[in-house]
XYZ file of C-alpha atoms in Angstrom:
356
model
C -1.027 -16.762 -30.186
C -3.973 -16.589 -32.517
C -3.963 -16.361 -36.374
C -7.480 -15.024 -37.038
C -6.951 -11.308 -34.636
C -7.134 -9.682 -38.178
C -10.046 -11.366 -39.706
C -11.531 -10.729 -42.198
C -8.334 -7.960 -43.748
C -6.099 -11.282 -43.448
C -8.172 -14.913 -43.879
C -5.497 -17.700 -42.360
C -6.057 -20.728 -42.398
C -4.301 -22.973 -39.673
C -4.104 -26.335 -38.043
C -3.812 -27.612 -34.496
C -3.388 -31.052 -33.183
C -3.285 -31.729 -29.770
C -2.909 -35.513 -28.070
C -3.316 -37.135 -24.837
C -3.240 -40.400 -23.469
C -5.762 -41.771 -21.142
C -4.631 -40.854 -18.049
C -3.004 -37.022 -19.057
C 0.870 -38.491 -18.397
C 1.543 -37.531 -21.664
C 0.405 -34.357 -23.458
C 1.317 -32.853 -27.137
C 0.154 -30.179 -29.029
C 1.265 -28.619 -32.461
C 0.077 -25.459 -34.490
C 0.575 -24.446 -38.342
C -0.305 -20.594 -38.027
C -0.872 -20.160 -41.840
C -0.820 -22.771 -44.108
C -0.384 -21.471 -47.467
C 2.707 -19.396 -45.856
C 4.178 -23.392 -45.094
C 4.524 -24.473 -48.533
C 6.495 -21.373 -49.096
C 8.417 -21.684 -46.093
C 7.058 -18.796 -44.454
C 4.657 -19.783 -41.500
C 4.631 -19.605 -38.243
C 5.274 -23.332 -36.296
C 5.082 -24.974 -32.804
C 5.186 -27.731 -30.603
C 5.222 -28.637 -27.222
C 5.386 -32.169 -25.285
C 5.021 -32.543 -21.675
C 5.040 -35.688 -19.631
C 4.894 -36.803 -16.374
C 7.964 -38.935 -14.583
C 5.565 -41.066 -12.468
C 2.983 -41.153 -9.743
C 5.624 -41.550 -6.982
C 7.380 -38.728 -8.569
C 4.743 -36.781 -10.092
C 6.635 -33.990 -11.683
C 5.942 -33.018 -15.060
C 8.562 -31.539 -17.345
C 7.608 -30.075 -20.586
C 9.663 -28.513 -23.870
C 9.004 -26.550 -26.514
C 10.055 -24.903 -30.021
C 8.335 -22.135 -31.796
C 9.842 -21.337 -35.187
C 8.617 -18.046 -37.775
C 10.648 -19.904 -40.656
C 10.695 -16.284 -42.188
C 9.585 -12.949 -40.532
C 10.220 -10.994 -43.905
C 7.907 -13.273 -46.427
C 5.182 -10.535 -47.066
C 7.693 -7.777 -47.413
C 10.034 -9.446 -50.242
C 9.485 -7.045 -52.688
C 9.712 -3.860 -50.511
C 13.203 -4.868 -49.182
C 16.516 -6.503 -50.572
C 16.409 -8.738 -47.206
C 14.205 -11.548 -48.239
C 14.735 -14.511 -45.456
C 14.683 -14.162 -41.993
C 14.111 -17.425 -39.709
C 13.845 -17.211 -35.403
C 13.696 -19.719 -33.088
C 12.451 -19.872 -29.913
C 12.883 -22.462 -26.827
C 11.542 -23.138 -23.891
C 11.739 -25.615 -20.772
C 8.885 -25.775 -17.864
C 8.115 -28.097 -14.869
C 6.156 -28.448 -12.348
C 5.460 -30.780 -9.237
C 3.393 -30.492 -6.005
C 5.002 -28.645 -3.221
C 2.568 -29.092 -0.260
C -1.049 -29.347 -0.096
C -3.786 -26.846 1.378
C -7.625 -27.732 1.635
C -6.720 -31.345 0.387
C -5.704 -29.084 -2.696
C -1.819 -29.418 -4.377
C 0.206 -26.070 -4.010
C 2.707 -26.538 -7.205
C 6.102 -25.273 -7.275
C 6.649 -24.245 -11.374
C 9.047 -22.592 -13.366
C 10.028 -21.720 -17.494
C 13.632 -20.951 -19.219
C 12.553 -19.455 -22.135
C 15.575 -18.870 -25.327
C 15.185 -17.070 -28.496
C 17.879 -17.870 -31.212
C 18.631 -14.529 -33.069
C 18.993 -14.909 -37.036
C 22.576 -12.716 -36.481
C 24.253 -10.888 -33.871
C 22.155 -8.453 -31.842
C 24.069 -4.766 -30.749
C 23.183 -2.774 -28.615
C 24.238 -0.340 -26.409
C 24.385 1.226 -22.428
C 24.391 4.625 -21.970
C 26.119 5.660 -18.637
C 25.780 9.160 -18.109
C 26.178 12.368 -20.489
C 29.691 12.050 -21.420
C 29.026 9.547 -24.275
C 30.753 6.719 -22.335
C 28.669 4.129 -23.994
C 29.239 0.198 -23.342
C 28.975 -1.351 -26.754
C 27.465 -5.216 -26.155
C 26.067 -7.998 -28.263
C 23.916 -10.968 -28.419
C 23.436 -13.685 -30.381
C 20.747 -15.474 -28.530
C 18.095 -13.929 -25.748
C 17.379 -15.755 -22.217
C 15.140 -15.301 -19.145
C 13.289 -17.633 -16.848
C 10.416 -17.860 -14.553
C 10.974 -19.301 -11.153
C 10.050 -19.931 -8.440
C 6.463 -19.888 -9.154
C 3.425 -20.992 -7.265
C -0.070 -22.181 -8.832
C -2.783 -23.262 -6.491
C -6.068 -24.203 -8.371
C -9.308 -25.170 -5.960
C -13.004 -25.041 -6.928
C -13.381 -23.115 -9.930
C -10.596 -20.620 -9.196
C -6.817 -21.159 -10.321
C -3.969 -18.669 -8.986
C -0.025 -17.905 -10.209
C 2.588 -15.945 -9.073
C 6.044 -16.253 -10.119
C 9.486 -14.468 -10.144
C 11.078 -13.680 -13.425
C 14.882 -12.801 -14.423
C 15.522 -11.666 -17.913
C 18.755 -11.485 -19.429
C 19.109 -7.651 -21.502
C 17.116 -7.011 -24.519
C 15.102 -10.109 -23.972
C 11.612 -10.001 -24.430
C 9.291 -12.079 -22.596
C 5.853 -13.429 -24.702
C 7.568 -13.200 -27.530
C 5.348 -14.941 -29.845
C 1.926 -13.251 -28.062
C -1.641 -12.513 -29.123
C -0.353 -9.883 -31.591
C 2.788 -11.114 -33.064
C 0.844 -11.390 -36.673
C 1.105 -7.250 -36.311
C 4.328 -6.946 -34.302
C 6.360 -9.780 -36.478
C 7.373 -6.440 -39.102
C 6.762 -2.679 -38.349
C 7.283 -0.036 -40.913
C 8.744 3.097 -38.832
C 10.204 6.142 -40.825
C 13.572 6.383 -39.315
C 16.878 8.131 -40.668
C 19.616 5.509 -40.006
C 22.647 6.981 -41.211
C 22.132 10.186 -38.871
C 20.950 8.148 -35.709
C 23.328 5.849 -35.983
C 26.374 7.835 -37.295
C 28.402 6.666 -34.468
C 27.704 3.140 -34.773
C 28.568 0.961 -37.704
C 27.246 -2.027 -36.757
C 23.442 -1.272 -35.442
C 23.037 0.697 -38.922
C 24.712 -1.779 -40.647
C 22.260 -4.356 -39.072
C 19.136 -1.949 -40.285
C 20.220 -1.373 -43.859
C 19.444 -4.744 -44.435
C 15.296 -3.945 -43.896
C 15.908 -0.645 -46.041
C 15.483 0.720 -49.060
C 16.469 3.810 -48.760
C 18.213 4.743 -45.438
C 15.254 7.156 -43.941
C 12.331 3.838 -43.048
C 12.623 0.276 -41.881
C 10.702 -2.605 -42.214
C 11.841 -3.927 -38.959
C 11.375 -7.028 -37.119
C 10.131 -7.581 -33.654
C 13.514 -8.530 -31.682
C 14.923 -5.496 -33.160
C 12.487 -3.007 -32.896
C 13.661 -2.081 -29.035
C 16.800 -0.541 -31.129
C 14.784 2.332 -32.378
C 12.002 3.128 -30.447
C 13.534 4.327 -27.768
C 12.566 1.973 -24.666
C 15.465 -0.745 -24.671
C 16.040 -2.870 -21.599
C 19.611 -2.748 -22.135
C 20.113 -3.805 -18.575
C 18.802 -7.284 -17.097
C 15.155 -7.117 -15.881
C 13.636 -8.159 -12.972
C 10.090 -8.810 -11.724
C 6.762 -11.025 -11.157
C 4.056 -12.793 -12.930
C 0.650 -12.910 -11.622
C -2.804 -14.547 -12.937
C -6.035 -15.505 -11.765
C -8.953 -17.404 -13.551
C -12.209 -18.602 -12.958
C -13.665 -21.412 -14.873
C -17.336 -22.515 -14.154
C -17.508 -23.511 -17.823
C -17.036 -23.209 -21.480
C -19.357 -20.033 -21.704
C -18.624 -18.752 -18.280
C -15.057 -17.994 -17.777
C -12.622 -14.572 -16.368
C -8.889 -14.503 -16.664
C -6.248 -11.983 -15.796
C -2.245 -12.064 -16.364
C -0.185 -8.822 -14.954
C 3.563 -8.964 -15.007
C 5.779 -6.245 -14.352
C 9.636 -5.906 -15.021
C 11.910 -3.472 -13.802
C 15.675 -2.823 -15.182
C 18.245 -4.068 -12.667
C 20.724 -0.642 -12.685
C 21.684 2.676 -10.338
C 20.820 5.175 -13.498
C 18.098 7.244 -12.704
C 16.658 6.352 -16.143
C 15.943 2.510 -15.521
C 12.901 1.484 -17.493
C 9.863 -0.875 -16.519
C 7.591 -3.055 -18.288
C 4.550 -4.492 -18.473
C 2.126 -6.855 -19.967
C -1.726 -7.242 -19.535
C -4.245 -9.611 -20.673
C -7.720 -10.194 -20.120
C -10.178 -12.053 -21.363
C -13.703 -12.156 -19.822
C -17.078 -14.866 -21.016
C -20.419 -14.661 -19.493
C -23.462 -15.938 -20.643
C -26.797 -15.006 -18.405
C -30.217 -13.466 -19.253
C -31.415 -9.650 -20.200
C -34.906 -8.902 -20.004
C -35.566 -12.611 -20.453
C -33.499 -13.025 -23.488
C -30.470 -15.336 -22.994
C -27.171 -13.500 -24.131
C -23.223 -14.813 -24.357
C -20.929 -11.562 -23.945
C -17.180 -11.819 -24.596
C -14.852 -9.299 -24.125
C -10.853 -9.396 -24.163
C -8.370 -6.903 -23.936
C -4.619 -7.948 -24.668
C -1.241 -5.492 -24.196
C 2.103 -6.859 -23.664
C 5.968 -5.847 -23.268
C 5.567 -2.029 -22.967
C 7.637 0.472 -21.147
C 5.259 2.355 -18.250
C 5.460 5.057 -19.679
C 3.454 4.063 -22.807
C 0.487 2.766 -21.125
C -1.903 4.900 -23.499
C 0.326 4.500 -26.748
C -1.836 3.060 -29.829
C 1.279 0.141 -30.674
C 1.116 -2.971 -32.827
C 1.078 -4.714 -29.107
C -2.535 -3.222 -28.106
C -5.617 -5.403 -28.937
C -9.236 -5.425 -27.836
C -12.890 -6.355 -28.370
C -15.811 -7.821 -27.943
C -18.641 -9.933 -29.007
C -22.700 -10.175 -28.077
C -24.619 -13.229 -29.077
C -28.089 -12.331 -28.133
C -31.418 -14.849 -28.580
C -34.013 -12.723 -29.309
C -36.621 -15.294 -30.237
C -36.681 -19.139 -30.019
C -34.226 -19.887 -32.613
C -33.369 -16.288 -33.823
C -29.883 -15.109 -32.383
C -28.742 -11.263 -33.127
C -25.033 -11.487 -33.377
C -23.030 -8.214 -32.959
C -18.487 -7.616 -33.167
C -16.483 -5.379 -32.177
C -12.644 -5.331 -32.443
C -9.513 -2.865 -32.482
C -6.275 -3.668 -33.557
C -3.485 -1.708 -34.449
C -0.455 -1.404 -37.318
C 0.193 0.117 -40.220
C -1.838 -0.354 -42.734
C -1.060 1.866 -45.793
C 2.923 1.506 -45.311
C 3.350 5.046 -44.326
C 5.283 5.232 -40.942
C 1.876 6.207 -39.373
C -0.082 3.378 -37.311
C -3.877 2.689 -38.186
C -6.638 1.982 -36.279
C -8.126 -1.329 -37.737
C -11.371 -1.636 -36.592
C -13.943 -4.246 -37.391
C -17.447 -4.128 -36.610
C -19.902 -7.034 -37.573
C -23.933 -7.501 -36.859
C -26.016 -9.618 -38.157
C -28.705 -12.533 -37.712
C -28.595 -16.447 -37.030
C -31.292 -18.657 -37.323
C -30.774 -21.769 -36.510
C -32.863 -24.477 -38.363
């Protein structure tokens, strides 16, 4: 999670705190997302501990709690909905499982919860003869495990097995929940959901006027067609490379696949990547940074343009002694102008440093 993807439309200002003891036994760290939003009960929190049991048992358990204390605060005045808190959960370990080139093999794993705000419908669609299973929810779960991580020189690898429980959706609080958190969608409730009372009973509370939503992210799989009403299945996968600060490449792939016999099952996927060199052209030293983030969507949609597509880049170039020319580039994507129709937000920055 970042606050600043939407610099400079939206200026946050955050706080982190992270702490350590001497020996990395003990680990915390803590985020404010927006701080202004906190005093008004609106921001985006979270914390996670981690410690280890001892050197003779060296496994490390961690917990964590990430809490939007109100999903709807920039949208009071459009809806009659005005407070809407989520919580999210989430247990990990890990411990060394054998060893290979005098390097520890860890076994890991993550049970992740999200604690709805009120009871989530939704519903299974068999076949063609409208014999639909009506279900609910009032919290979402899945897990990661068993996972391996092996880390030797300057190369780290994961791969894991995940199991997600229906309508659960993994990375919940990503890179681009700031534009996923609310979407505005133009969407006629009473005549998509004639023939059930509670799913457009639950939307009417983010309308105004029965025909558009402002609608929050956990419920958002309700109308846009691409619900994992059925439990997923699937795998987690990364790679990085760390030589240093400036010089850095990491991927994350996962893939999930809807655990049913109808020939409509749905998969998912999310992609990041995030990519740091810094080297020489023409004799002039440059840093390039480029990153590329896309997460939870159906295969189908690879090319959409959704709230959950970000990407960019920067170029820091020194083009004499202490003169650097400084170029950004970055798209993101969501709806702008309140219309039902998602924008293009790009944002494109050059200029000079001179360092004194």
């Amino acid at each position: 999670y970042g606050n600043n993807y939407n610099y400079p439309v939206d200026r946050n200002v955050g706080f982190k705190l992270r702490l350590k003891n001497s020996n990395n036994s003990f680990l915390y760290n803590f985020f404010v997302s927006n701080i202004d939003e906190l005093f008004n009960s609106g921001s985006l929190i979270g914390n996670h501990i981690s410690f280890l049991i001892s050197d003779a048992l060296p496994l490390r358990i961690g917990f964590g709690h990430i809490v939007d204390q109100n999903q709807l605060i920039n949208y009071k005045d459009s809806i009659d909905q005005d407070n809407r808190r989520i919580n999210a959960f989430e247990i990990d370990f890990d411990m060394p499982l054998f060893n290979i080139l005098n390097k520890n093999v860890l076994l890991i794993g993550e049970f992740s919860a999200i604690k709805l705000p009120d009871t989530r419908y939704y519903k299974r669609v068999d076949d063609s003869q409208f014999t639909n299973d009506k279900k609910f929810r009032d919290g979402l779960w899945g897990w990661m495990f068993p996972g391996l991580k092996y880390a030797i020189n300057d190369y780290s690898m994961m791969l894991a097995f995940n199991y997600n429980f229906s309508i659960f959706s993994p990375y919940y609080f990503n890179s681009t929940y700031d534009f996923e958190r609310v979407r505005y969608r133009l969407y006629d409730i009473i005549n998509n959901e004639e023939n059930f009372s509670n799913e457009s009973e639950e939307l009417m509370k983010f309308s105004s006027d029965s025909v558009s939503v402002f609608i929050p992210k956990d419920l958002y799989s309700m109308i846009n067609g691409y619900e994992n009403t059925y439990p997923t299945y699937g795998f987690s996968a990364s790679i990085d490379r760390m030589l240093d600060d400036n010089n850095y490449l990491s991927i994350q792939y996962s893939h999930l696949k809807e655990i049913t016999d109808n020939d409509t099952n749905l998969s998912f996927n999310s992609l990041w990547f995030n990519f740091s060199m810094s080297e020489s052209l023409f004799s002039f030293p440059y840093q390039l940074n480029l990153f590329l983030s896309k997460t939870f969507f159906e295969s189908s949609n690879l090319n959409s343009l959704d709230e959950n597509l970000m990407y960019g880049l920067s170029l820091n170039l020194n083009i004499y002694k202490k003169i650097f020319f400084l170029t950004e580039f970055r798209n993101t994507y969501y709806d702008q102008n309140i219309d039902g129709e998602i924008d293009v937000i790009s944002y494109i920055n050059t200029g000079l440093k001179i360092k004194f």
